[in-house]
Coordinates of C-alpha atoms in Angstrom, one line a residue:
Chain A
X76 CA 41.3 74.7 133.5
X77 CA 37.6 73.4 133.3
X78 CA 34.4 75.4 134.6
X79 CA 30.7 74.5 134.9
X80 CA 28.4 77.1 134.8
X81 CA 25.0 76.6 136.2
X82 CA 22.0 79.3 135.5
X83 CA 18.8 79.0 134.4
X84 CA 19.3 82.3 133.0
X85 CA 21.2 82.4 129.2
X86 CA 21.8 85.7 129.5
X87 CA 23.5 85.2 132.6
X88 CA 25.3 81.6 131.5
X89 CA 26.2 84.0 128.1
X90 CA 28.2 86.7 130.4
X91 CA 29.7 84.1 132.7
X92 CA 30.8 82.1 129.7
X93 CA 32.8 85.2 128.1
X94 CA 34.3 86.0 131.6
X95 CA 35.9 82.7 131.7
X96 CA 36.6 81.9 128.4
X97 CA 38.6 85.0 128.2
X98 CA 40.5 84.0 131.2
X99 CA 41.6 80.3 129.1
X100 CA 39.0 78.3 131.2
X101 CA 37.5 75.7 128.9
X102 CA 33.5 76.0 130.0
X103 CA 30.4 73.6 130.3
X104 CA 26.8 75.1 130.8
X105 CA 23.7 74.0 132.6
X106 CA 20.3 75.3 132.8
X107 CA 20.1 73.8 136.8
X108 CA 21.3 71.7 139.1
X109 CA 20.4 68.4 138.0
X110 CA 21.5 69.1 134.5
X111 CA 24.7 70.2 136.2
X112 CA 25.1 66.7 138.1
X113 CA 24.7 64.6 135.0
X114 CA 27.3 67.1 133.1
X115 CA 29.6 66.2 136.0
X116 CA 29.1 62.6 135.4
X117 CA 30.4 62.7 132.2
X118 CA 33.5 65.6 132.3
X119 CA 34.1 63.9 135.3
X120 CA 35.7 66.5 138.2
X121 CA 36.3 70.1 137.0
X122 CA 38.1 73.1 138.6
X123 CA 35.6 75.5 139.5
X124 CA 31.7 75.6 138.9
X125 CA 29.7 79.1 139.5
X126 CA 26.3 78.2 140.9
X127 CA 23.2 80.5 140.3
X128 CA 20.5 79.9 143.4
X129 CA 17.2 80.2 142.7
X130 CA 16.7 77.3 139.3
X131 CA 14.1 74.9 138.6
X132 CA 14.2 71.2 139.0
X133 CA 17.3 71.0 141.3
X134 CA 18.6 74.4 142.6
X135 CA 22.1 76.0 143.5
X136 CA 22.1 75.1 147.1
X137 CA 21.0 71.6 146.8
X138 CA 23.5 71.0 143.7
X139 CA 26.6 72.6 146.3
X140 CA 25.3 70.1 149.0
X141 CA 25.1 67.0 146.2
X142 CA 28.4 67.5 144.7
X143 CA 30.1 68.1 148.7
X144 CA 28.7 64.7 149.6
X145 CA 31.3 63.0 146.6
X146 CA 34.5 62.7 147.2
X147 CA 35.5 62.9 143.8
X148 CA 34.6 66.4 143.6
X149 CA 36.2 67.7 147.3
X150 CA 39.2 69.8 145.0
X151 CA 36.5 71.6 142.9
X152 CA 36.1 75.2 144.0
X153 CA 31.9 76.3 144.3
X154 CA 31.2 79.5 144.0
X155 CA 27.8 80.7 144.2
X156 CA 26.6 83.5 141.9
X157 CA 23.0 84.6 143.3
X158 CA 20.4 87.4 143.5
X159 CA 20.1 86.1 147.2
X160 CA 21.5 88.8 149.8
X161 CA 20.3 87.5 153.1
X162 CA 23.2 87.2 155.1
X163 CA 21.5 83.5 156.4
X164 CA 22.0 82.4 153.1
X165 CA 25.6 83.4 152.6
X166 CA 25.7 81.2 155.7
X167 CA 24.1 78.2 154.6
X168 CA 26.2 78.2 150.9
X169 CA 29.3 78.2 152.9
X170 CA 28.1 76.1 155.7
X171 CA 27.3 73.5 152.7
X172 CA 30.5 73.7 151.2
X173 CA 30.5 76.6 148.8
X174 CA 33.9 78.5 148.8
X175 CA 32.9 81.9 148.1
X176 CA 29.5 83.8 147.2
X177 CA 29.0 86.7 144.9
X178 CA 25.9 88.8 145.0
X179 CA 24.3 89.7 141.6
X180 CA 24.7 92.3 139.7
X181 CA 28.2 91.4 139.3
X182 CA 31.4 92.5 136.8
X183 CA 34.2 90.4 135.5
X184 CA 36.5 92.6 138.0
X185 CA 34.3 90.8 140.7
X186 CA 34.5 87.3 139.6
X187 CA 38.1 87.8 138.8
X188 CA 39.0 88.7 142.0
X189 CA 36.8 86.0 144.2
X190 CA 38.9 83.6 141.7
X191 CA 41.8 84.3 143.1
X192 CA 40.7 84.5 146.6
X193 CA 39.8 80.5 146.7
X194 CA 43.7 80.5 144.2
X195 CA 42.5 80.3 141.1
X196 CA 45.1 81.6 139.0
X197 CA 43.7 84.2 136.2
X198 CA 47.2 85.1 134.8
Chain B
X228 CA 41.2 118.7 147.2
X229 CA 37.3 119.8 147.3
X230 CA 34.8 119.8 144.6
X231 CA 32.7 122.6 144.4
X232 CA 29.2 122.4 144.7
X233 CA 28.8 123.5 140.9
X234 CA 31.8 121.4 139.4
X235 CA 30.3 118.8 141.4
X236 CA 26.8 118.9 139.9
X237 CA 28.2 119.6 136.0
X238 CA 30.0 116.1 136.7
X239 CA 27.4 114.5 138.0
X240 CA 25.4 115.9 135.5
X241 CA 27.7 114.3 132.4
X242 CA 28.1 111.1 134.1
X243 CA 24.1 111.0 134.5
X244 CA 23.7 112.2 130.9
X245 CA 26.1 109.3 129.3
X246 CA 26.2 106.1 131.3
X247 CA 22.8 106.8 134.0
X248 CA 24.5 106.4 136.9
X249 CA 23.3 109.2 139.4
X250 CA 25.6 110.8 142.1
X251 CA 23.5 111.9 145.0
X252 CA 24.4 115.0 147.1
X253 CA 27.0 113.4 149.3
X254 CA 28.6 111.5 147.2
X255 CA 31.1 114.5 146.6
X256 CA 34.2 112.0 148.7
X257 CA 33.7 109.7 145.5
X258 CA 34.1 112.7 142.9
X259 CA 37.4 113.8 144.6
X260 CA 38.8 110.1 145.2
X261 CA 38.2 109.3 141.5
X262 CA 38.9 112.6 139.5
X263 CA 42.1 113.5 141.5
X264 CA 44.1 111.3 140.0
X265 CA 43.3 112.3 136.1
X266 CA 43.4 115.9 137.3
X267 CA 47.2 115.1 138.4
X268 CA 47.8 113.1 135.3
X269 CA 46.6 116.0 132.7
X270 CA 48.4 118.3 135.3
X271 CA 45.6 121.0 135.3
X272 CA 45.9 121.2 139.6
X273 CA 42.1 121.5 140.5
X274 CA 38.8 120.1 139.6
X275 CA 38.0 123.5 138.8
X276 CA 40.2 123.5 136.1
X277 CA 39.4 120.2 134.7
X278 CA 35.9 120.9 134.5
X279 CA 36.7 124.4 132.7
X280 CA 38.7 122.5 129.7
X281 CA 35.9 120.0 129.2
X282 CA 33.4 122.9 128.9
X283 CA 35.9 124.3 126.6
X284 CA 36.5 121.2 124.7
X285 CA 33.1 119.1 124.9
X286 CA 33.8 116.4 122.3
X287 CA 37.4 116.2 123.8
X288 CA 38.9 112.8 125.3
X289 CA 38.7 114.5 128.8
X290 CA 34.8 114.1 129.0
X291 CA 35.1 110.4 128.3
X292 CA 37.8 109.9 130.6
X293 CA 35.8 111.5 133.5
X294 CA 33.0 109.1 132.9
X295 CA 35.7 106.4 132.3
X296 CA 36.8 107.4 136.5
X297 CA 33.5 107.8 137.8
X298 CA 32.4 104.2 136.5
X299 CA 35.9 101.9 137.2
X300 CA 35.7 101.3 140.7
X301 CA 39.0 100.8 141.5
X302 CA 38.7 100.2 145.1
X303 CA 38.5 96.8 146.9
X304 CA 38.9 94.8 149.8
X305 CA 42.6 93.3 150.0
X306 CA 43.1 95.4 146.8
X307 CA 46.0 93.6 144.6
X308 CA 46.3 90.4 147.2
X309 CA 49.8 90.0 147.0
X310 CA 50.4 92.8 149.2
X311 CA 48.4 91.0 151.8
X312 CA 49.6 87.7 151.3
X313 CA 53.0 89.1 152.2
X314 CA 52.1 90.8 155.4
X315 CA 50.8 87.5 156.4
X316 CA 53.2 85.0 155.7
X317 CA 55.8 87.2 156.0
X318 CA 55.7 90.6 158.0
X319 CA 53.2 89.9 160.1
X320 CA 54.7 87.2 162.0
X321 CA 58.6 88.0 161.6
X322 CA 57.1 91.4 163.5
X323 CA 55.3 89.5 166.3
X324 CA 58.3 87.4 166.7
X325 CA 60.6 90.4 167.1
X326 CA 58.2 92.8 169.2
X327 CA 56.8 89.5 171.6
X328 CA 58.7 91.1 174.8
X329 CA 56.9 94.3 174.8
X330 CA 53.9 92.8 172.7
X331 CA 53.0 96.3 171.2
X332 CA 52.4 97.0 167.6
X333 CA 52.5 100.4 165.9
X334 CA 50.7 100.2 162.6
X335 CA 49.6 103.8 159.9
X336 CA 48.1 103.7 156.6
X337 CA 49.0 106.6 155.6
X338 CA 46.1 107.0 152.9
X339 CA 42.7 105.0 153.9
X340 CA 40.3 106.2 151.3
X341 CA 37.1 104.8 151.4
X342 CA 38.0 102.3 154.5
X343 CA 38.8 98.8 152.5
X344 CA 42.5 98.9 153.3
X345 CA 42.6 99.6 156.7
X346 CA 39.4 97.2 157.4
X347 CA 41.0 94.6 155.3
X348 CA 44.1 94.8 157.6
X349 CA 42.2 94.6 160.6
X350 CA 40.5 91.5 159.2
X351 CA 44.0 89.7 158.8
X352 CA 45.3 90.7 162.2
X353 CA 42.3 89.6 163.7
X354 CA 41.9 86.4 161.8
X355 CA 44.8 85.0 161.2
X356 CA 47.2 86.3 164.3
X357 CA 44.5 85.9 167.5
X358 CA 47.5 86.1 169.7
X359 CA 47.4 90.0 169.2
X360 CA 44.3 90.2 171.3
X361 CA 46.1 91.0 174.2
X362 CA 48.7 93.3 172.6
X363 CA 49.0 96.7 172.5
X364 CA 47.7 97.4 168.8
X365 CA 48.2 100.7 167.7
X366 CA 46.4 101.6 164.7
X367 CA 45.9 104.5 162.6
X368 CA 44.4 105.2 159.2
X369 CA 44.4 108.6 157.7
X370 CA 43.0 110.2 155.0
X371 CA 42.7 113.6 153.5
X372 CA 38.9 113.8 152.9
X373 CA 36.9 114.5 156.2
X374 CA 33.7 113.1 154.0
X375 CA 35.8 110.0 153.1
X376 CA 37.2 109.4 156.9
X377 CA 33.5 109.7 158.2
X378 CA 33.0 106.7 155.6
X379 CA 35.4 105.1 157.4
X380 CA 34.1 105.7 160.5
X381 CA 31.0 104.4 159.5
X382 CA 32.5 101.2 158.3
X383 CA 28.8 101.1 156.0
X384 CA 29.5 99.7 152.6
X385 CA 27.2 98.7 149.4
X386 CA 26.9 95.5 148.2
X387 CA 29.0 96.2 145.0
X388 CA 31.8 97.0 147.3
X389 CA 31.5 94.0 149.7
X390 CA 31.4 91.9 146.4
X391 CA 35.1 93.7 145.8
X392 CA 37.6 91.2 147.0
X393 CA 35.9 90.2 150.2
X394 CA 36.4 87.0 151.5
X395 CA 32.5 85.3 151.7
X396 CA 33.8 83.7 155.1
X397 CA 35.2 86.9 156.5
X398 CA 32.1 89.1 155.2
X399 CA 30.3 86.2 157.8
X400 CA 32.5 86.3 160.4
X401 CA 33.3 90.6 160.5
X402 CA 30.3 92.6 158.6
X403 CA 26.6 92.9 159.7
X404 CA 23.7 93.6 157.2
X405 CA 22.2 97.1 157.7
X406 CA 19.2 97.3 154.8
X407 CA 20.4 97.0 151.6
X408 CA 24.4 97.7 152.7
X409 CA 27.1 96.0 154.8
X410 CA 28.5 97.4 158.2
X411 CA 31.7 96.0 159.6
X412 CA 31.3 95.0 163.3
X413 CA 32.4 97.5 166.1
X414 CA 34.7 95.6 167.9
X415 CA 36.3 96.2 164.6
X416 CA 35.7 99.7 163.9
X417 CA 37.0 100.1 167.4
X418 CA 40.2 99.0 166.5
X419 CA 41.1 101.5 163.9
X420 CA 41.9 105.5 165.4
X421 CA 40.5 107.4 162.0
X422 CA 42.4 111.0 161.8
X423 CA 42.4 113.6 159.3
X424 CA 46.5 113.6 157.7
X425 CA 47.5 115.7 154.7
X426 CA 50.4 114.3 153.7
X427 CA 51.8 117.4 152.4
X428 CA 51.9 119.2 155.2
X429 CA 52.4 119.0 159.2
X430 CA 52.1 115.1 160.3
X431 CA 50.9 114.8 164.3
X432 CA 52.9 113.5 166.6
X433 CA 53.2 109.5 166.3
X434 CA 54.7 106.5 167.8
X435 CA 57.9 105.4 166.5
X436 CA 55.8 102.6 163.5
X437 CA 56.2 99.2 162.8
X438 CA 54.2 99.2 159.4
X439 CA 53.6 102.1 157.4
X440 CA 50.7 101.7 154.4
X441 CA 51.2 104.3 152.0
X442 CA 49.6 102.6 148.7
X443 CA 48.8 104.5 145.9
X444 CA 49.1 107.9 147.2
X445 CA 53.0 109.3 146.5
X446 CA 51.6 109.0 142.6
X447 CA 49.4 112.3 143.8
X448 CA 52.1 114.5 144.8
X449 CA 55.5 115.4 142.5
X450 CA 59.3 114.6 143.2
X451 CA 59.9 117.2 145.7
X452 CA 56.8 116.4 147.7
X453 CA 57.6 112.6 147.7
X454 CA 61.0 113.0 148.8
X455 CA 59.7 114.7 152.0
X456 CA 57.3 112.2 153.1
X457 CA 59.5 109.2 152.0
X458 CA 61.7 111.1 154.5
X459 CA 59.2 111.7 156.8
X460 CA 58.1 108.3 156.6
X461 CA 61.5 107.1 157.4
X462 CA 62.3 108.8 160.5
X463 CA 58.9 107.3 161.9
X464 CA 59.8 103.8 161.0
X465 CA 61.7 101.3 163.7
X466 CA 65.0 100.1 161.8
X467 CA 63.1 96.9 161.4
X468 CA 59.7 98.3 160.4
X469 CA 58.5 98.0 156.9
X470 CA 56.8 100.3 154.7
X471 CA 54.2 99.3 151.6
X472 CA 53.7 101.4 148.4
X473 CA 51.5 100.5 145.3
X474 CA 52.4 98.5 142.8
X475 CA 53.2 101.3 140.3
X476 CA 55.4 103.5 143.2
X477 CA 59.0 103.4 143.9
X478 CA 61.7 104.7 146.6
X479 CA 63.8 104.8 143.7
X480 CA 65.7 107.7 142.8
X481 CA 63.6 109.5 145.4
X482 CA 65.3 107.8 148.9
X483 CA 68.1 105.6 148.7
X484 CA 67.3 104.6 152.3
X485 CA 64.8 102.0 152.0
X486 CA 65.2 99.0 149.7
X487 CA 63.2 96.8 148.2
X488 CA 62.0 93.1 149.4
X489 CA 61.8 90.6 147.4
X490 CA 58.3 89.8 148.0
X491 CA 56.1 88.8 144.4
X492 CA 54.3 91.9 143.4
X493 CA 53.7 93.4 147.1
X494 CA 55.7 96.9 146.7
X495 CA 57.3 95.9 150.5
X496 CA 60.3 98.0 151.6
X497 CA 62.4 98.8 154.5
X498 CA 65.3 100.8 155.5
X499 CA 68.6 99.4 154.2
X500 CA 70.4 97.6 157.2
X501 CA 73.9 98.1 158.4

């Protein structure tokens, strides 16, 4: 399986890395959203992407909404992965087309769990 | 069993001392819930005792495990999914098939702890099988703790624990922000009759039960003490009913009654038919 994951935090990308590498994804890193888009271009559609909010250039929310609009991409599970708590902007993620939302600070048991909530299977 | 005031600030005072997390006065349900079970597995019977052998022993492996409790939340919403999955592609609608004349449904978890279980049962029903609306839904949770079933109650949860294997869409659809935590709604709260059951002894009276949720618990008590509520458990079940137990329990060699389904990972019995 194939991941993207989008932060404009390393330290952050770093611990998201780990968590899925060690679950056998194979993982591609952005710093935001527009970096994300024109990684997409070239891997072509992945399996999952974990999408930070609040980056510069092109943010979380605007990236969910781009890559929704391509068909290409309508398999690929979007989880967002935010410091943002407001239960409006749960709301709006999943209104644009994110499949699940995790509220920072997280653990691997977290993000191994919402993984297998949208079916991911972790083994 | 309760912690004492003292063994509960010593504990709080180790877990503050090695890993910073801090355990507020009323957080004594979450000291029980998570020290029982290594209190049962180094069979010393109380927390009293427990805490003794650590003072005893201060660089022993007991100190470390403690911490190792009080910091690995076990607890989540649709804890181990399988279990879940089965009730609703499987029980769950065989059951509302079979009870569709009377349209009444009879449902205990036997050991609610913090409130995920029950709640995240009340979220499937409600989500997934909108025809029970106009049922009559019977629907019990027990726990041991009075602290712990006034968490219920309240329904109030943290953000770390809404980030515990809680569907974003059903967070949405059944919770409501309250400050910083998470409240599930009170037409869902309403649902659930919260009671106080030790397991081990006298049970109230209750309606013969469709579904019995007893996940995680029987590992608390020993053979003896598991044969009588598996037998207890069994006389409250309908023929048909089914009964849940965690992934690491077993009617085996305890009741020869109940057999197991073959449902992936679920722990989904019922009584042996014919």
């Amino acid at each position: 399986m194939r991941a993207l994951v989008i932060d404009d935090s390393r330290a952050i990308r770093l611990i998201l890395v780990q968590i899925l590498k060690a679950l056998k994804f194979e993982v591609i890193e952005a710093g935001h959203g527009l970096e994300a888009l024109e990684k997409l271009k070239e891997s072509g559609p992945l399996d999952l992407a974990l999408v930070d909010w609040n980056m510069p250039e092109m943010n979380g929310y605007e990236f969910v909404c781009e890559v929704r609009k391509d068909d290409r991409y309508k398999d690929m599970k979007l989880m967002m992965v935010t410091t943002e708590t407001e239960m409006a902007q749960v709301i709006k993620a999943l209104e644009a087309g994110a499949n699940e939302y995790v509220m920072k600070p997280f653990t691997k048991d977290m993000i191994v769990e919402k993984l297998t909530i949208m079916g991911i299977d972790v083994g | 069993m309760a912690v004492t005031p003292a063994d509960f600030d010593y504990i709080s005072k180790i877990v503050r001392e090695q890993c910073a997390i801090v355990l507020e006065k009323g957080k004594e349900y979450l000291v029980e819930s998570r020290i029982m079970p290594l209190v049962h597995q180094e069979k010393l019977e109380s927390i009293e005792n427990l805490v003794k052998k650590i003072k005893q022993e201060p660089r022993g492996s007991l100190k470390d495990a403690v911490i190792e409790a009080m910091t690995t939340n076990e607890t989540s919403f649709y804890r181990d999914i399988h279990p879940f999955e089965t009730l609703k592609k499987e029980i769950f609608p065989e059951l509302i098939e079979k009870r569709k004349a009377k349209r009444e449904l009879n449902i205990w978890c036997g050991a609610s702890s913090s409130g995920q279980e029950p709640y995240s049962l009340v979220m499937l029903l409600k989500n997934d099988f909108p025809q029970l609306n106009s049922w009559n839904l019977s629907f019990s949770a027990s726990d041991i703790s009075n602290q712990m079933l006034n968490r219920c109650k309240s329904g109030i949860y943290s953000q770390l624990e809404v980030n515990r294997g809680l569907p974003a869409p059903l967070m949405v659809k059944y919770f409501e922000r309250i400050g910083t935590e998470w409240q599930v709604k009170e037409e869902l709260r309403k649902m659930v009759q919260f009671r106080i059951i030790n397991l081990s002894e006298a049970w109230p009276t209750m309606p013969q039960l469709d579904l019995v949720m007893m996940r995680n618990v029987l590992i608390y008590f020993d053979v003896e003490m598991k044969k009588n509520i598996l037998g207890r458990v069994r006389k409250l079940l309908r023929p048909d009913g089914y009964l849940f137990l965690g992934a690491a329990e077993t009617t085996l060699n305890l009741d020869e009654n109940f057999e197991r389904m073959p449902f992936k990972q679920s722990g989904c019995y019922r009584l042996k038919q014919g």
